[in-house]
C-alpha cells in the first residue's frame, strides 16, 4: 500500500467510491449473461414516520430459489449516526452496497469535516444504485430503502429507489421486497399522522407479521430460535436498534390481537 | 555555459533541515498526553474551522503543525489510506503503525529528493484496548518516527514545552487535570490561553466505535475552569 496523494486536477475529493475506482480498479462484469443457479435474496423491508423520527424494519429471511438460505440475515443498518438503510434484492451485492455507502458517508464527513445533508446522502445512494444497473439487468437487482433524521429541517424523511437509481421521497411510509405489498397495506390501514414511538414500532412489527403470513420469502418471528426482525428508530438522538425483548413483547401483542379476532385475520385496526 | 556550483550533500541536508525547522517553529505548538480514559490532544489554534486535530479512523487520530496546506494534504491521504484499507480488509485491520510508516516514507522521500522539504510535523495517535496499548507516533519533517510513551509535543518551542510537560505529567490523571496541565504547558509562565485560543480533541473508548471527538464550547470552558 502507498499513500494516496493526488494532484489538484485529478483529486477524487471527498468521494470514497471515486477514490476506490482510482486505487482498486475492479474486474469488469461479464456482459449480457444471466447467472446460472439461484442467488441469495433478501426480502421484506419497510419504513414509516412517527412523531419524533422514522422506524425502519426488515425481516430476517434470505432465500435461494425455494429454499431458506439464512434465518438471521440483517437487512437494516445504520448508514451513519442519523440515517438508516435497508436492503431488498440480491443479498450479496446489496450488502456490499451498504458497506460502500456507510464508508462513503463517513469518508465524506472526515475529509470535509462536515456532514452531508440528508438529501445529499439520499442522492449518493441513488448514484450507487444506478451504477449497479448492469448487474440489475443480469437479474441481480438491489432495491434499498433509505430513511433518516433531517438535522436541518428537524424531521424524519423516507426515500425509496428503483433499479435505475430513481429516487423518490415518500410522505409517510413505504415497504418493498417480495412481501412489500402486504406490509405496505398493513401500514396503510394502521397509519395516522403523529404516531408515538411505541405505536409505530408495533405497526412495523405487525406489517412484517402480515407480510410473512402471505409471502413465502418473508420470515416471521421465530420465538423458538429467538430470532426477531430488526427494527430501528432514527430520530434527533440518532440511530437506535429496538431491543429484542421489546420486539418479543410487541409480537405477543400482535398475536393476542389475532387471537381475539379468531386467529385468521389481523384483528381490529387501531 | 556556467557550471553549477558543487554543494556538499551534508550542506544540502543541513540547509533543508534548517528551512523546515524554521517553517515549523513559526507555528504554534501542539501537545498530546495519555489520560485515564484515552488520549488527549491540545493545540493552540485560533481558527474554528481550519483544524490541526482530526479523526482518521475508528481509533486513530491525526494532528499536525506547520504549514496548513501541507499537513492537511497528509491528513486527507491518511483518511484515504485508512478507509480503503478498512474497506478492502476489515475495520480491525486499520492501525496507526502502518499509517505512521507510510507518512514517514513519504516525508523522508520528499526531504531527500525534492527541492523543498515539507514544513510539517505530525502525530498519529491510536487508542489501545488498555492504557499500555495506546500509541503515539511522532513523525518529523525528515521522516524520523518516534514512538512516544506517555506524551508528545510538536511544533515551535517543542523542547521547552516538553520539559514543562515532563514535570507536570501524572500517570492516570483525569481529563480535566490533563487538559489544564497541557494548556498551562503550552502557554508557559507568561501567557494565559483561553477556550478561544485552543483546539481540543480526544480519543476515548467511551465514545463508541468512533472514538474521536472534539471538545469545544461550554464543555471546554467548564473543563478549563476545573
PDB file of C-alpha atoms in Angstrom, chain B residues 84-206:
ATOM      1  CA  UNK B  84      -9.504   1.948   1.657  1.00  0.00           C
ATOM      2  CA  UNK B  85      -7.749  -0.469   3.980  1.00  0.00           C
ATOM      3  CA  UNK B  86     -10.797  -0.884   6.203  1.00  0.00           C
ATOM      4  CA  UNK B  87     -12.981  -1.400   3.133  1.00  0.00           C
ATOM      5  CA  UNK B  88     -10.609  -3.884   1.473  1.00  0.00           C
ATOM      6  CA  UNK B  89      -9.909  -5.905   4.630  1.00  0.00           C
ATOM      7  CA  UNK B  90     -11.812  -5.180   7.828  1.00  0.00           C
ATOM      8  CA  UNK B  91     -12.200  -2.333  10.296  1.00  0.00           C
ATOM      9  CA  UNK B  92      -9.947  -4.145  12.776  1.00  0.00           C
ATOM     10  CA  UNK B  93      -7.094  -4.215  10.284  1.00  0.00           C
ATOM     11  CA  UNK B  94      -6.589  -0.466  10.310  1.00  0.00           C
ATOM     12  CA  UNK B  95      -3.853   0.603  12.685  1.00  0.00           C
ATOM     13  CA  UNK B  96      -1.702   3.624  13.371  1.00  0.00           C
ATOM     14  CA  UNK B  97       1.621   1.882  12.795  1.00  0.00           C
ATOM     15  CA  UNK B  98       1.164   1.213   9.092  1.00  0.00           C
ATOM     16  CA  UNK B  99      -0.057   4.756   8.550  1.00  0.00           C
ATOM     17  CA  UNK B 100       2.863   6.209  10.529  1.00  0.00           C
ATOM     18  CA  UNK B 101       5.258   4.196   8.372  1.00  0.00           C
ATOM     19  CA  UNK B 102       3.665   5.485   5.187  1.00  0.00           C
ATOM     20  CA  UNK B 103       3.870   9.062   6.393  1.00  0.00           C
ATOM     21  CA  UNK B 104       7.497   8.534   7.400  1.00  0.00           C
ATOM     22  CA  UNK B 105       8.388   7.095   3.983  1.00  0.00           C
ATOM     23  CA  UNK B 106       6.684   9.931   2.183  1.00  0.00           C
ATOM     24  CA  UNK B 107       8.189  12.690   4.333  1.00  0.00           C
ATOM     25  CA  UNK B 108      11.638  11.086   4.095  1.00  0.00           C
ATOM     26  CA  UNK B 109      11.374  10.814   0.334  1.00  0.00           C
ATOM     27  CA  UNK B 110      10.306  14.417  -0.079  1.00  0.00           C
ATOM     28  CA  UNK B 111      13.056  15.531   2.287  1.00  0.00           C
ATOM     29  CA  UNK B 112      15.830  13.835   0.293  1.00  0.00           C
ATOM     30  CA  UNK B 113      14.558  14.118  -3.259  1.00  0.00           C
ATOM     31  CA  UNK B 114      12.546  17.296  -3.586  1.00  0.00           C
ATOM     32  CA  UNK B 115      13.709  20.897  -3.706  1.00  0.00           C
ATOM     33  CA  UNK B 116      11.663  21.854  -0.693  1.00  0.00           C
ATOM     34  CA  UNK B 117      11.008  19.660   2.338  1.00  0.00           C
ATOM     35  CA  UNK B 118       7.523  19.646   3.886  1.00  0.00           C
ATOM     36  CA  UNK B 119       7.351  22.120   6.743  1.00  0.00           C
ATOM     37  CA  UNK B 120       5.286  19.879   8.964  1.00  0.00           C
ATOM     38  CA  UNK B 121       5.477  17.697  11.995  1.00  0.00           C
ATOM     39  CA  UNK B 122       2.682  15.203  12.540  1.00  0.00           C
ATOM     40  CA  UNK B 123       1.313  12.910  15.186  1.00  0.00           C
ATOM     41  CA  UNK B 124      -0.617   9.686  14.622  1.00  0.00           C
ATOM     42  CA  UNK B 125      -2.369   8.557  17.795  1.00  0.00           C
ATOM     43  CA  UNK B 126      -4.109   5.254  18.327  1.00  0.00           C
ATOM     44  CA  UNK B 127      -6.380   4.294  21.186  1.00  0.00           C
ATOM     45  CA  UNK B 128      -5.478   0.842  22.504  1.00  0.00           C
ATOM     46  CA  UNK B 129      -7.560  -1.630  24.477  1.00  0.00           C
ATOM     47  CA  UNK B 130      -5.682  -0.773  27.673  1.00  0.00           C
ATOM     48  CA  UNK B 131      -3.596   2.197  28.752  1.00  0.00           C
ATOM     49  CA  UNK B 132      -0.385   0.397  27.814  1.00  0.00           C
ATOM     50  CA  UNK B 133      -1.618  -0.201  24.282  1.00  0.00           C
ATOM     51  CA  UNK B 134      -2.122   3.459  23.374  1.00  0.00           C
ATOM     52  CA  UNK B 135       0.233   4.592  20.634  1.00  0.00           C
ATOM     53  CA  UNK B 136       1.687   7.998  19.873  1.00  0.00           C
ATOM     54  CA  UNK B 137       3.771   8.159  16.687  1.00  0.00           C
ATOM     55  CA  UNK B 138       5.537  11.466  16.278  1.00  0.00           C
ATOM     56  CA  UNK B 139       6.832  11.962  12.720  1.00  0.00           C
ATOM     57  CA  UNK B 140       9.240  14.760  11.882  1.00  0.00           C
ATOM     58  CA  UNK B 141       9.666  16.693   8.604  1.00  0.00           C
ATOM     59  CA  UNK B 142      12.530  14.378   7.507  1.00  0.00           C
ATOM     60  CA  UNK B 143      10.597  11.171   8.115  1.00  0.00           C
ATOM     61  CA  UNK B 144      12.044  10.347  11.513  1.00  0.00           C
ATOM     62  CA  UNK B 145       9.457   8.380  13.539  1.00  0.00           C
ATOM     63  CA  UNK B 146       9.461   8.357  17.316  1.00  0.00           C
ATOM     64  CA  UNK B 147       7.142   6.015  19.212  1.00  0.00           C
ATOM     65  CA  UNK B 148       6.418   8.141  22.266  1.00  0.00           C
ATOM     66  CA  UNK B 149       5.440   6.676  25.606  1.00  0.00           C
ATOM     67  CA  UNK B 150       3.073   8.946  27.541  1.00  0.00           C
ATOM     68  CA  UNK B 151       3.044  12.306  25.837  1.00  0.00           C
ATOM     69  CA  UNK B 152       4.278  14.121  22.792  1.00  0.00           C
ATOM     70  CA  UNK B 153       4.931  17.753  21.830  1.00  0.00           C
ATOM     71  CA  UNK B 154       5.031  19.082  18.269  1.00  0.00           C
ATOM     72  CA  UNK B 155       5.836  22.470  16.781  1.00  0.00           C
ATOM     73  CA  UNK B 156       7.582  25.654  17.845  1.00  0.00           C
ATOM     74  CA  UNK B 157       9.409  25.583  21.207  1.00  0.00           C
ATOM     75  CA  UNK B 158       8.698  21.884  21.483  1.00  0.00           C
ATOM     76  CA  UNK B 159      11.727  21.277  23.733  1.00  0.00           C
ATOM     77  CA  UNK B 160      10.716  23.887  26.299  1.00  0.00           C
ATOM     78  CA  UNK B 161       7.102  22.707  26.381  1.00  0.00           C
ATOM     79  CA  UNK B 162       8.184  19.056  26.591  1.00  0.00           C
ATOM     80  CA  UNK B 163      10.314  19.966  29.611  1.00  0.00           C
ATOM     81  CA  UNK B 164       7.292  21.527  31.334  1.00  0.00           C
ATOM     82  CA  UNK B 165       5.072  18.584  30.440  1.00  0.00           C
ATOM     83  CA  UNK B 166       7.576  16.083  31.815  1.00  0.00           C
ATOM     84  CA  UNK B 167       7.343  17.919  35.151  1.00  0.00           C
ATOM     85  CA  UNK B 168       3.569  18.182  35.124  1.00  0.00           C
ATOM     86  CA  UNK B 169       2.710  14.681  33.906  1.00  0.00           C
ATOM     87  CA  UNK B 170       0.941  12.356  36.334  1.00  0.00           C
ATOM     88  CA  UNK B 171       0.022   8.803  35.306  1.00  0.00           C
ATOM     89  CA  UNK B 172      -3.720   8.101  35.430  1.00  0.00           C
ATOM     90  CA  UNK B 173      -4.858  11.708  35.634  1.00  0.00           C
ATOM     91  CA  UNK B 174      -8.383  12.667  34.673  1.00  0.00           C
ATOM     92  CA  UNK B 175      -9.412  14.544  31.515  1.00  0.00           C
ATOM     93  CA  UNK B 176      -9.778  17.855  33.361  1.00  0.00           C
ATOM     94  CA  UNK B 177      -6.383  17.579  35.097  1.00  0.00           C
ATOM     95  CA  UNK B 178      -4.649  16.533  31.886  1.00  0.00           C
ATOM     96  CA  UNK B 179      -6.282  19.336  29.902  1.00  0.00           C
ATOM     97  CA  UNK B 180      -5.425  22.075  32.385  1.00  0.00           C
ATOM     98  CA  UNK B 181      -1.818  20.852  32.643  1.00  0.00           C
ATOM     99  CA  UNK B 182      -1.427  20.635  28.855  1.00  0.00           C
ATOM    100  CA  UNK B 183      -2.806  24.144  28.407  1.00  0.00           C
ATOM    101  CA  UNK B 184      -0.511  25.646  31.024  1.00  0.00           C
ATOM    102  CA  UNK B 185       2.461  23.824  29.475  1.00  0.00           C
ATOM    103  CA  UNK B 186       1.546  25.240  26.064  1.00  0.00           C
ATOM    104  CA  UNK B 187       1.089  28.751  27.461  1.00  0.00           C
ATOM    105  CA  UNK B 188       4.190  28.893  29.629  1.00  0.00           C
ATOM    106  CA  UNK B 189       4.542  31.083  32.706  1.00  0.00           C
ATOM    107  CA  UNK B 190       3.948  34.406  30.947  1.00  0.00           C
ATOM    108  CA  UNK B 191       0.790  33.750  28.973  1.00  0.00           C
ATOM    109  CA  UNK B 192      -2.796  32.643  29.558  1.00  0.00           C
ATOM    110  CA  UNK B 193      -4.699  30.608  26.976  1.00  0.00           C
ATOM    111  CA  UNK B 194      -8.498  30.717  26.907  1.00  0.00           C
ATOM    112  CA  UNK B 195     -11.017  28.431  25.171  1.00  0.00           C
ATOM    113  CA  UNK B 196     -10.982  30.597  22.031  1.00  0.00           C
ATOM    114  CA  UNK B 197      -7.230  30.026  21.573  1.00  0.00           C
ATOM    115  CA  UNK B 198      -7.498  26.263  21.783  1.00  0.00           C
ATOM    116  CA  UNK B 199      -8.447  23.278  19.684  1.00  0.00           C
ATOM    117  CA  UNK B 200      -9.005  20.125  21.694  1.00  0.00           C
ATOM    118  CA  UNK B 201      -9.701  16.597  20.501  1.00  0.00           C
ATOM    119  CA  UNK B 202      -9.643  13.259  22.226  1.00  0.00           C
ATOM    120  CA  UNK B 203      -9.740   9.550  21.596  1.00  0.00           C
ATOM    121  CA  UNK B 204     -11.755   7.818  24.262  1.00  0.00           C
ATOM    122  CA  UNK B 205     -13.255   4.358  24.493  1.00  0.00           C
ATOM    123  CA  UNK B 206     -16.435   5.894  25.939  1.00  0.00           C
TER     124      UNK B 206
END
